[in-house]
Tab-separated table of C-alpha atoms (C1' of nucleotides) in Angstrom:
chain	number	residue	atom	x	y	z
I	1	UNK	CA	142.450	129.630	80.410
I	2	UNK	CA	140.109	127.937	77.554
I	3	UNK	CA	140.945	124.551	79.104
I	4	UNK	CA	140.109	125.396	82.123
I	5	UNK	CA	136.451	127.153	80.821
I	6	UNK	CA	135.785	123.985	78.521
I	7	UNK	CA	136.264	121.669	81.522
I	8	UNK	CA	133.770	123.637	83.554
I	9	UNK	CA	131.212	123.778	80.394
I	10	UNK	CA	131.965	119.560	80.361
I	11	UNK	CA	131.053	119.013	83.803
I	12	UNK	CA	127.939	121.303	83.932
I	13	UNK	CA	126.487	119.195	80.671
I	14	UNK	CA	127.199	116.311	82.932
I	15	UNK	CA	124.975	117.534	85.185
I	16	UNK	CA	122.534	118.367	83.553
I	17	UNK	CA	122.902	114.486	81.841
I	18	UNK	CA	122.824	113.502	85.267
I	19	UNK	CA	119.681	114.770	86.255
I	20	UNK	CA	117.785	113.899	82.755
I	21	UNK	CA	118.892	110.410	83.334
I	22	UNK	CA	117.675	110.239	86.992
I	23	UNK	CA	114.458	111.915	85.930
I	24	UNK	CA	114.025	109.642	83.072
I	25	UNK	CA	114.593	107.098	84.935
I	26	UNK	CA	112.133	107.692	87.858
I	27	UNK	CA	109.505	108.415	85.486
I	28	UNK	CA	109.875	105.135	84.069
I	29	UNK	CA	110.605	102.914	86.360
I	30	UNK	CA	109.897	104.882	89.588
I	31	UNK	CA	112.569	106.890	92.147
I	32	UNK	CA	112.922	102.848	93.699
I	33	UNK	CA	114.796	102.318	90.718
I	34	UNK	CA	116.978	104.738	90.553
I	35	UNK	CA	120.082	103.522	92.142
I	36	UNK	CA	123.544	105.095	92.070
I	37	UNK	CA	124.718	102.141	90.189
I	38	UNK	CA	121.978	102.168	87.528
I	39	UNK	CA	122.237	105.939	87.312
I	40	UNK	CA	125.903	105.589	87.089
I	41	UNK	CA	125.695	102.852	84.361
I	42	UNK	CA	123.398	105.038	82.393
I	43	UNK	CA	125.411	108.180	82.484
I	44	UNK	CA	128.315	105.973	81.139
I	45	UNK	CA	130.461	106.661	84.387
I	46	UNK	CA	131.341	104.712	87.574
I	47	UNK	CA	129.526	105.736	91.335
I	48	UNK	CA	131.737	108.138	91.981
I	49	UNK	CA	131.515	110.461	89.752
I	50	UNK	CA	127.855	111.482	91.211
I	51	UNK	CA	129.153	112.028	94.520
I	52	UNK	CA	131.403	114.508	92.652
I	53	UNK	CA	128.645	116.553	91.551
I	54	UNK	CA	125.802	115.806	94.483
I	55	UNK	CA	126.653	114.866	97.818
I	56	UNK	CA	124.526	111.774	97.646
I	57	UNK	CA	120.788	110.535	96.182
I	58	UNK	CA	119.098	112.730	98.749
I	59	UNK	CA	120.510	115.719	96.986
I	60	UNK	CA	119.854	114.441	93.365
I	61	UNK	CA	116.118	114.243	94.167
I	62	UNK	CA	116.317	117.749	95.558
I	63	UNK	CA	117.538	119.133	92.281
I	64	UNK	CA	115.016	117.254	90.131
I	65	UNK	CA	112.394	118.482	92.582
I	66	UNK	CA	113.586	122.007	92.079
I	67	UNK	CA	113.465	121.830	88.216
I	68	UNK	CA	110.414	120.248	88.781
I	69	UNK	CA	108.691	122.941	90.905
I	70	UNK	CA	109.867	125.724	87.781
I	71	UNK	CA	107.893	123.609	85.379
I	72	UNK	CA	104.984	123.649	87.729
I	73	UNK	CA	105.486	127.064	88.209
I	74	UNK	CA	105.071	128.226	84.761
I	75	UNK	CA	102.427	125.495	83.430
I	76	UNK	CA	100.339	126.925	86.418
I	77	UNK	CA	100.986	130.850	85.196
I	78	UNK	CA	100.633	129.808	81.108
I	79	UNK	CA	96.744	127.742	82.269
I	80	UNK	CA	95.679	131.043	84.283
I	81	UNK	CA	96.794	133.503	81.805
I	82	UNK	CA	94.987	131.545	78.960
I	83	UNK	CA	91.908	132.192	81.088
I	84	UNK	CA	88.524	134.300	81.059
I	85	UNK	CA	87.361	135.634	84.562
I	86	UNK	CA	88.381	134.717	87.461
I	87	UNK	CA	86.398	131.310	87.803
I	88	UNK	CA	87.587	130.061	84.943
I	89	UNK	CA	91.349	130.637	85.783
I	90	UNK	CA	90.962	129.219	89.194
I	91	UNK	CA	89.501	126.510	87.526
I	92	UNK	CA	91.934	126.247	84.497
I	93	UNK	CA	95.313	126.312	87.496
I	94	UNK	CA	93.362	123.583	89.327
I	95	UNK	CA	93.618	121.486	86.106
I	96	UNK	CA	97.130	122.540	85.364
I	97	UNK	CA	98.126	121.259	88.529
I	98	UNK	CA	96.533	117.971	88.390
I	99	UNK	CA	97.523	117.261	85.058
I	100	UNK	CA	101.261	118.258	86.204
I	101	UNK	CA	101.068	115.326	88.826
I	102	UNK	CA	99.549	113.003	86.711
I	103	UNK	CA	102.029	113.610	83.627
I	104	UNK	CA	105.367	113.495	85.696
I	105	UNK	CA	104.364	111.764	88.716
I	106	UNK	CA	108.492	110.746	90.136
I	107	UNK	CA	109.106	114.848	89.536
I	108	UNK	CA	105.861	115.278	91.591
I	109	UNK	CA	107.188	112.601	94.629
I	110	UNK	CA	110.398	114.428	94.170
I	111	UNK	CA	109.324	117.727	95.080
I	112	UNK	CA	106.425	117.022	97.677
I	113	UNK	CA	106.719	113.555	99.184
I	114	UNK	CA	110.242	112.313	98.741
I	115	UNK	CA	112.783	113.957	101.250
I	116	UNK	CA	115.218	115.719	98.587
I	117	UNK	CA	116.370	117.710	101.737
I	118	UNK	CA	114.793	120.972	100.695
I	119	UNK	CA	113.795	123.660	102.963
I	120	UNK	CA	110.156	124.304	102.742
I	121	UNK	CA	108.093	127.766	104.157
I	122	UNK	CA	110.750	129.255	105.939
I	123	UNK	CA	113.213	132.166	104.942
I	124	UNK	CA	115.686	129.751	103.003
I	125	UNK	CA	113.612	127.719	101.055
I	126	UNK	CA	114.677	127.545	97.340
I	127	UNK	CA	113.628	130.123	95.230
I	128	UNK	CA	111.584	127.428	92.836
I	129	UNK	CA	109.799	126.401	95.422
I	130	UNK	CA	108.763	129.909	96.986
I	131	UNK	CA	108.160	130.837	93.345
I	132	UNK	CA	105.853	127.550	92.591
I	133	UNK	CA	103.844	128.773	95.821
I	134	UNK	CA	103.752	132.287	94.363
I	135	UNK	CA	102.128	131.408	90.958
I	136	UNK	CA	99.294	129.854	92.746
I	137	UNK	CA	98.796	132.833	94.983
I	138	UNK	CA	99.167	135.332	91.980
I	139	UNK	CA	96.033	133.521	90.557
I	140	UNK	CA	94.399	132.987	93.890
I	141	UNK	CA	94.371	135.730	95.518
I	142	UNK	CA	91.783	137.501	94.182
I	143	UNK	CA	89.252	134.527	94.649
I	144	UNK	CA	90.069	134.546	98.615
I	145	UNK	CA	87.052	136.270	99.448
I	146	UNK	CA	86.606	139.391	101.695
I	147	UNK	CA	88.528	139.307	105.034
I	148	UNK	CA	90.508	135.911	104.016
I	149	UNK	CA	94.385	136.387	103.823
I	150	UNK	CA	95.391	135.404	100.399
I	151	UNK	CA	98.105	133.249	101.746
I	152	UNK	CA	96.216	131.028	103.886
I	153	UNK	CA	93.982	130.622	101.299
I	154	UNK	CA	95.847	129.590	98.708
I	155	UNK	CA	97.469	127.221	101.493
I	156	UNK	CA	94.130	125.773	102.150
I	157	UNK	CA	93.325	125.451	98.323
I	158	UNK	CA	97.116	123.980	97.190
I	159	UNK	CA	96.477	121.759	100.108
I	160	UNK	CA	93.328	120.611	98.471
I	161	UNK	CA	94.542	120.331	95.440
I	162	UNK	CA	98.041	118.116	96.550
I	163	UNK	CA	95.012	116.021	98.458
I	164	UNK	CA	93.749	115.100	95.293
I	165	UNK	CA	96.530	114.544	93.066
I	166	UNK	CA	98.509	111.938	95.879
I	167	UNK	CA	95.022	109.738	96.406
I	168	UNK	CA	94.155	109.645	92.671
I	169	UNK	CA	97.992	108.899	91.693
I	170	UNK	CA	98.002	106.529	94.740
I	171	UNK	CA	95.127	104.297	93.407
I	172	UNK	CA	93.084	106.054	96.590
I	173	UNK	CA	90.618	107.934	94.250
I	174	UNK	CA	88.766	106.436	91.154
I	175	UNK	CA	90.592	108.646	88.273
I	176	UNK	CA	87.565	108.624	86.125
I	177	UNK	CA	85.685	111.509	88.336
I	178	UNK	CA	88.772	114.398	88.728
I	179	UNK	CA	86.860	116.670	86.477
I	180	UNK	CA	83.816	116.884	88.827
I	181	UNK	CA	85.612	116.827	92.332
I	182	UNK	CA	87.784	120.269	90.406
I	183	UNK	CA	84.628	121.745	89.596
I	184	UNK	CA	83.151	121.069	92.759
I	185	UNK	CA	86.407	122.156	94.698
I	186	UNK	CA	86.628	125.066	92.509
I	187	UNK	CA	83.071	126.097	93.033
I	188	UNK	CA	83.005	125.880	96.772
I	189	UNK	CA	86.488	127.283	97.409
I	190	UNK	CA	86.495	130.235	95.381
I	191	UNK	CA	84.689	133.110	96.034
I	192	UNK	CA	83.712	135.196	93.033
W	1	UNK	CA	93.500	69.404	120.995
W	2	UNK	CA	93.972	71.631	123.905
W	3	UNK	CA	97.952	71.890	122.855
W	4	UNK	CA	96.787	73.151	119.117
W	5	UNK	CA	94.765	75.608	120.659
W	6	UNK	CA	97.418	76.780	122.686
W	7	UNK	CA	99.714	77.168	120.336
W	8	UNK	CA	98.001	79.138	117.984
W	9	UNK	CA	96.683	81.444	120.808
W	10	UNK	CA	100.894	82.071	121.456
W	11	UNK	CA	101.369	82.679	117.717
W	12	UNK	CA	98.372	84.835	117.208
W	13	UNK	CA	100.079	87.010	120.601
W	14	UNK	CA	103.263	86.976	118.960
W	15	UNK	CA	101.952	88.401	115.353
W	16	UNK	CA	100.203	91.187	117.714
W	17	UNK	CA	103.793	91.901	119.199
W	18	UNK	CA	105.110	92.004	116.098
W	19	UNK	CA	102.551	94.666	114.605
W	20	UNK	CA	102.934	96.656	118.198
W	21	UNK	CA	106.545	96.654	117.980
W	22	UNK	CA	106.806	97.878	114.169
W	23	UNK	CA	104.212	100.281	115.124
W	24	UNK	CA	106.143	102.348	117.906
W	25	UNK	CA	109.631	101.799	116.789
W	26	UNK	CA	108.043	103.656	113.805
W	27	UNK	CA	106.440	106.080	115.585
W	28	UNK	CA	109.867	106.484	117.954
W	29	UNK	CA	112.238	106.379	115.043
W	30	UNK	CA	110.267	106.605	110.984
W	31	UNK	CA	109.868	103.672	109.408
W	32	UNK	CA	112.968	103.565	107.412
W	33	UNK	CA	114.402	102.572	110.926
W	34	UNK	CA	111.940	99.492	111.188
W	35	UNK	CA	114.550	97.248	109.390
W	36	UNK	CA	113.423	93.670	109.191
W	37	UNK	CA	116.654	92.796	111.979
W	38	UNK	CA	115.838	95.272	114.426
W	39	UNK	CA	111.959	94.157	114.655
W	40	UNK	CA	113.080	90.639	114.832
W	41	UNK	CA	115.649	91.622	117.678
W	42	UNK	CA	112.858	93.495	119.334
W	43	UNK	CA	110.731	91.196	119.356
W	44	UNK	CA	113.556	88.582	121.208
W	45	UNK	CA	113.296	85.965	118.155
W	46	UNK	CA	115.292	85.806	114.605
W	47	UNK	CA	114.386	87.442	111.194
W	48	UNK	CA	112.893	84.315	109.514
W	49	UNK	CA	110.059	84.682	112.551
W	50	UNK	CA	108.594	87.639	111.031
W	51	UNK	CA	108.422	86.223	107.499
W	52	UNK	CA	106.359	83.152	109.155
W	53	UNK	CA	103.540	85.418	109.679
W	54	UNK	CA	103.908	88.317	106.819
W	55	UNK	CA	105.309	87.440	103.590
W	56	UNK	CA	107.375	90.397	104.080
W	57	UNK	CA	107.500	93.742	105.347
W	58	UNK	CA	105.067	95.447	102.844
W	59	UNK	CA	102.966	93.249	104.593
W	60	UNK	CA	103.808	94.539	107.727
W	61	UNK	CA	103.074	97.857	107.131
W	62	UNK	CA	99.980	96.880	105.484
W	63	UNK	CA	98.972	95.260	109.012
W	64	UNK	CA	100.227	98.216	110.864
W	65	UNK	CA	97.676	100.160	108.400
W	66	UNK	CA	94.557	98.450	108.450
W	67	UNK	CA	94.766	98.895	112.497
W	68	UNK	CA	95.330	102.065	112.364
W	69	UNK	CA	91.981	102.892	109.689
W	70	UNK	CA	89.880	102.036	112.288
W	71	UNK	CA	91.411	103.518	114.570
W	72	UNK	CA	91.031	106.635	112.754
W	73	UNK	CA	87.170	105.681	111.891
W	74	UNK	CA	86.769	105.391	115.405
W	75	UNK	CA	87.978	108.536	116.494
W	76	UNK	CA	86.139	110.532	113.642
W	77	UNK	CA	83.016	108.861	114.839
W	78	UNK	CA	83.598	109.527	118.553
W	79	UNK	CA	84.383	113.442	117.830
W	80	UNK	CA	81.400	114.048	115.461
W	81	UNK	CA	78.763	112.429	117.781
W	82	UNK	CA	79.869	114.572	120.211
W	83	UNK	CA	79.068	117.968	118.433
W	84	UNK	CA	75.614	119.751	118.154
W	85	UNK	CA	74.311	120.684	114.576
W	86	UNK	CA	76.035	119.703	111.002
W	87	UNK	CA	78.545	122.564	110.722
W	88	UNK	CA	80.189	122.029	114.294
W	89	UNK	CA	79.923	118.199	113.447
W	90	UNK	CA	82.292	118.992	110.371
W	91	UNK	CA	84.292	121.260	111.719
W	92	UNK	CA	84.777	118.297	115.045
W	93	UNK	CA	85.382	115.474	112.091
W	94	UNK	CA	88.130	117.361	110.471
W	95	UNK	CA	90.028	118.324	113.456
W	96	UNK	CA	89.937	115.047	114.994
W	97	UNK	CA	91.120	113.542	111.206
W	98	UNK	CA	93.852	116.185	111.646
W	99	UNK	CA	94.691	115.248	115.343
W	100	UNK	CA	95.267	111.603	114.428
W	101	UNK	CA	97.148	112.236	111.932
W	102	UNK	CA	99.521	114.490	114.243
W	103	UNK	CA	99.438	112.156	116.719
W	104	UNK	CA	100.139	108.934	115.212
W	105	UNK	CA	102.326	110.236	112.290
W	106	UNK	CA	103.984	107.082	111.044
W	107	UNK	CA	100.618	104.965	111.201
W	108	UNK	CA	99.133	107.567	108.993
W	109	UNK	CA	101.813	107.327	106.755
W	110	UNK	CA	101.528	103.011	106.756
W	111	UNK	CA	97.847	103.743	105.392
W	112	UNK	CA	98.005	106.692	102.942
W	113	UNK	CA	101.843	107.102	101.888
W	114	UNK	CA	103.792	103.811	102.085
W	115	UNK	CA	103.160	101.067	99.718
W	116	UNK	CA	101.224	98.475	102.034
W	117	UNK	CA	99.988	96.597	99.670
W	118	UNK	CA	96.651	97.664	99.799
W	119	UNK	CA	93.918	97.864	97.063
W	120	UNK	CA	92.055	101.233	97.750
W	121	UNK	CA	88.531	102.249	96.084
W	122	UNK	CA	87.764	98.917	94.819
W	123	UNK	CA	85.464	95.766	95.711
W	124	UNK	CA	88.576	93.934	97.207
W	125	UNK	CA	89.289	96.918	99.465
W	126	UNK	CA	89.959	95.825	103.253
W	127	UNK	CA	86.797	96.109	105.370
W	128	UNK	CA	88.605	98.808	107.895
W	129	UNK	CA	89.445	100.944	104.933
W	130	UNK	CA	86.014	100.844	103.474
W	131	UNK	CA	85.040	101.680	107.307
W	132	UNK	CA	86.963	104.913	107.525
W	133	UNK	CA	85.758	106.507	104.335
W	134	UNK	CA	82.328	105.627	105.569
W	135	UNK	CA	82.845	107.203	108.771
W	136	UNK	CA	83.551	110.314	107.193
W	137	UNK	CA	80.643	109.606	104.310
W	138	UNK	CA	78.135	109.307	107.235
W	139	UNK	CA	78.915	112.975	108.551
W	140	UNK	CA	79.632	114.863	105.637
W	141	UNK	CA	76.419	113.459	103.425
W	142	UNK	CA	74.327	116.261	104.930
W	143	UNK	CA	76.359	119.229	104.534
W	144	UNK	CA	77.521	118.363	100.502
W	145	UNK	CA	74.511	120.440	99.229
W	146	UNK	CA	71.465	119.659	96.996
W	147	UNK	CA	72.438	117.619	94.077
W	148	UNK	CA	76.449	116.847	95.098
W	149	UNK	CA	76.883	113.167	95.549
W	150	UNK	CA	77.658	112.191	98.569
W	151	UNK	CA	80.642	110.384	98.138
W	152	UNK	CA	82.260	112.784	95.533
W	153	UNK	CA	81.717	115.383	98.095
W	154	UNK	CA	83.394	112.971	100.813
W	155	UNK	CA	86.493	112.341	98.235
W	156	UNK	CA	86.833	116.485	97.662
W	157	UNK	CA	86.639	116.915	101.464
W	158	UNK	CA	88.632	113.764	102.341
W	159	UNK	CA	91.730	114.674	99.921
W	160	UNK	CA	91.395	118.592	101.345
W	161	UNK	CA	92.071	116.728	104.651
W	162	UNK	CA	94.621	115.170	103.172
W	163	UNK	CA	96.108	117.250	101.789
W	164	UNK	CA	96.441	119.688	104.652
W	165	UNK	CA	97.957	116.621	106.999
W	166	UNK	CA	100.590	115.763	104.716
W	167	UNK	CA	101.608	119.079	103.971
W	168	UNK	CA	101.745	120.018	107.658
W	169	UNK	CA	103.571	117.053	108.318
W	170	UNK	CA	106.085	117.137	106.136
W	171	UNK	CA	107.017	120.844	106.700
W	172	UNK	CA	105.179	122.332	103.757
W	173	UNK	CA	102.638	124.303	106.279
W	174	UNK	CA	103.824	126.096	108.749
W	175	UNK	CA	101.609	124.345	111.775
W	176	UNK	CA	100.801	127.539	113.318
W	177	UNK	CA	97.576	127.943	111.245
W	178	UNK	CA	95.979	124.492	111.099
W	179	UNK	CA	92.991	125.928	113.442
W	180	UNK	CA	92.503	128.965	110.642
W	181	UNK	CA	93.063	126.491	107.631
W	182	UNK	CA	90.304	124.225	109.183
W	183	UNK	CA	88.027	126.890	109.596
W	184	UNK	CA	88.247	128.128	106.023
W	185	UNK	CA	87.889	124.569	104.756
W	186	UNK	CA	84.801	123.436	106.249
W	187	UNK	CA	83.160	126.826	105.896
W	188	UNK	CA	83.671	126.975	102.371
W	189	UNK	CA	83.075	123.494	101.845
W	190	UNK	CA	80.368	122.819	103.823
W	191	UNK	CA	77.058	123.847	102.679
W	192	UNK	CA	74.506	124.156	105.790
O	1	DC	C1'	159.692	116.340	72.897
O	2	DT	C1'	159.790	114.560	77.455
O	3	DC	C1'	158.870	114.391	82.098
O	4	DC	C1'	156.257	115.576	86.339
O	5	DC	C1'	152.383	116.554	88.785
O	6	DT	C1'	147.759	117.765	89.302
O	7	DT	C1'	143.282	116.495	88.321
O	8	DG	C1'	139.892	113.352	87.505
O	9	DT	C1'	138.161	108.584	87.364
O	10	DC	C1'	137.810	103.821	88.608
O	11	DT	C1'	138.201	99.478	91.347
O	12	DA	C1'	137.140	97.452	95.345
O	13	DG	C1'	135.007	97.185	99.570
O	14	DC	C1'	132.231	98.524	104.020
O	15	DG	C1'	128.059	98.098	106.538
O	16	DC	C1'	123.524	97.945	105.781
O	17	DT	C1'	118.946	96.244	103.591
O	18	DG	C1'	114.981	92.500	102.561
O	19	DC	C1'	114.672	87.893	102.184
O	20	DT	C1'	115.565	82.572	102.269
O	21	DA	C1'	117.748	77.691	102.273
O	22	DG	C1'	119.053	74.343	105.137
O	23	DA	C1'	120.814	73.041	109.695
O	24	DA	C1'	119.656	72.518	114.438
O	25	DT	C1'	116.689	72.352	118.245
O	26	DC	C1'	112.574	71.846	120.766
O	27	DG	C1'	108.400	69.644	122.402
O	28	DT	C1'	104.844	66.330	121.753
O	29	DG	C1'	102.554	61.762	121.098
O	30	DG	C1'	103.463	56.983	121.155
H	1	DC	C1'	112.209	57.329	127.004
H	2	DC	C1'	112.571	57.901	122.390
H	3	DA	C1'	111.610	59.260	117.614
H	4	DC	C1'	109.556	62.276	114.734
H	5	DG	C1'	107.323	66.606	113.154
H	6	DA	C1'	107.040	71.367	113.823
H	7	DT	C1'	109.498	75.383	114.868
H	8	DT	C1'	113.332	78.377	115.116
H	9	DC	C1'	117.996	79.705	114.162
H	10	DT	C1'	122.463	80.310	111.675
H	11	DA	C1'	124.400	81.718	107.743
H	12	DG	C1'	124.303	83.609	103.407
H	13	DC	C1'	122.675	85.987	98.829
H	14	DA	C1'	122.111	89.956	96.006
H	15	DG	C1'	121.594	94.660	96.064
H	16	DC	C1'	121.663	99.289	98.433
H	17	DG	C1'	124.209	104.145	99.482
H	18	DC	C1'	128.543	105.644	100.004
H	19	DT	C1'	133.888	106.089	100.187
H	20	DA	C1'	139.146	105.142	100.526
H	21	DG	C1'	142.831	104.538	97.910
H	22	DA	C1'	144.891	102.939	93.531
H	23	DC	C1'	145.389	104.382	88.916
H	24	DA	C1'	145.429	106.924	84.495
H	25	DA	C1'	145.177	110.894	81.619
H	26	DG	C1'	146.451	115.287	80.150
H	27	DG	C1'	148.427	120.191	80.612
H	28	DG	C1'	152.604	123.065	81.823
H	29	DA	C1'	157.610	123.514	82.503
H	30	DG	C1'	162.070	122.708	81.003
DNA sequence: CTCCCTTGTCTAGCGCTGCTAGAATCGTGG
DNA sequence: CCACGATTCTAGCAGCGCTAGACAAGGGAG
């Protein structure tokens, strides 16, 4: 049964090459780019093969979006945790996030403004995603203010925050300023 | 001359028929469905038509967007002249920014998602998309607070906006909520 | 060791896209 | 009424996502 185990390990590293290529690839030349051809020429296989491990490009996004939302996940709960008082690690997740966006930018379209056919706030959306919305909260929550549910603040503030990392990636906001519009987001929003 | 004039009258109605048709078969269907053949068929004339008056259909959409920013200046003047005192004139702005963006879903996507070809926050910015951040600068200048500049307080609250239509839009937010999300927003943001 | 058969991969092609060169047609001024 | 210039159309290119069916490779049985 050893063949049959070392055939599984070969196509789950082909996977894996699969999405590190596509990634790669976005990142540098944008998601527009990243064609099944290309992606197939890169990966050293013919079309094909993908559809043998995704059912299509759709689904390929999805799963870079979904590493992509762990990564987010944790970058936002390392920033907090490295963080005095609770202004400071509302402010310090603020700048996690934005930096995230700005630093992989074709994982960030993957997850929030490309369709990768992923389920969002309802009962089966992917645990990455429900976990990405859960790191923010964690560190959120307790800047809501009295009376405010912690979830629709944290809505309200990852909403703000999504604002401002689309328009400055977009060319829509002058990059040079993010530091004051966080501060000034972060000052207004949170309650401490 | 009378047959010049005519002429360019019929081909100045025909590049509005154009930009009307892209616009609702994009509202009707997304704009992924506004294929350069079934515009053209719509229309009643052949493809090479369109690319007679747009160099292509970027350009299009780029059209389709500058109508619809001041449109959407419009409206966000017209609902905060008709509110009484700076926090209900906020609170009127952003739910009519909201609204429009609910209501004409695929035009808001032609200005602030889809690559139009538009330059954004710079001197060769299109007039109508100077006009619509102005419209909200004019409203929100009084409530950013002593010593906030103006227009980095209209960016925050502009991406905020933002933020919360795309997310909305796109499934992130449940829609339930929008009234409650508004309500936080402007009361946190706005200082009165 | 050889043969068969399953499993996996590739070649080739479909219908679609945005866009364009060159043919054909239309309407106007002489 | 005709010729010419402007306008519009037909036809086609390269590339897209995706798939059917031909083909090859490699493990298990005899």
């Amino acid at each position: 049964m050893s063949v049959k185990e070392r055939k599984e390990r070969d196509r789950a590293a082909r996977e894996r090459l699969i999405l590190a290529t596509a990634r790669e690839l976005a990142e540098q030349q944008g998601w527009d780019a990243v064609t099944t051809r290309r992606l197939a020429e890169r990966i050293e296989y013919s079309q094909p093969v993908l559809y043998s491990h995704f059912r299509g490009k759709r689904e390929i996004i999805g799963a870079v979006a979904l590493e992509g939302a762990a990564e987010l996940a944790a970058a936002v709960r390392i920033a907090a945790a490295g963080a005095e008082g609770p202004r400071e690690r509302v402010a310090a997740l603020a700048r996690a996030y934005l930096a995230f966006a700005e630093r992989n930018p074709a994982v960030y379209d993957a997850i929030f403004q490309l369709d990768g056919g992923l389920a969002f706030a309802r009962e089966d959306t992917p645990e990455p995603l429900k976990d990405a919305f859960a790191a923010l909260l964690e560190n959120l929550a307790e800047v809501a203010g009295d009376g405010v549910h912690p979830g629709l603040f944290t809505e309200v503030f990852w909403a703000s925050l999504h604002g401002l990392a689309t328009l400055t990636r977009a060319g829509r906001l002058p990059p040079a300023e993010t530091e004051s519009r966080v501060q000034l987001l972060v000052g207004r929003l949170a309650v401490v």
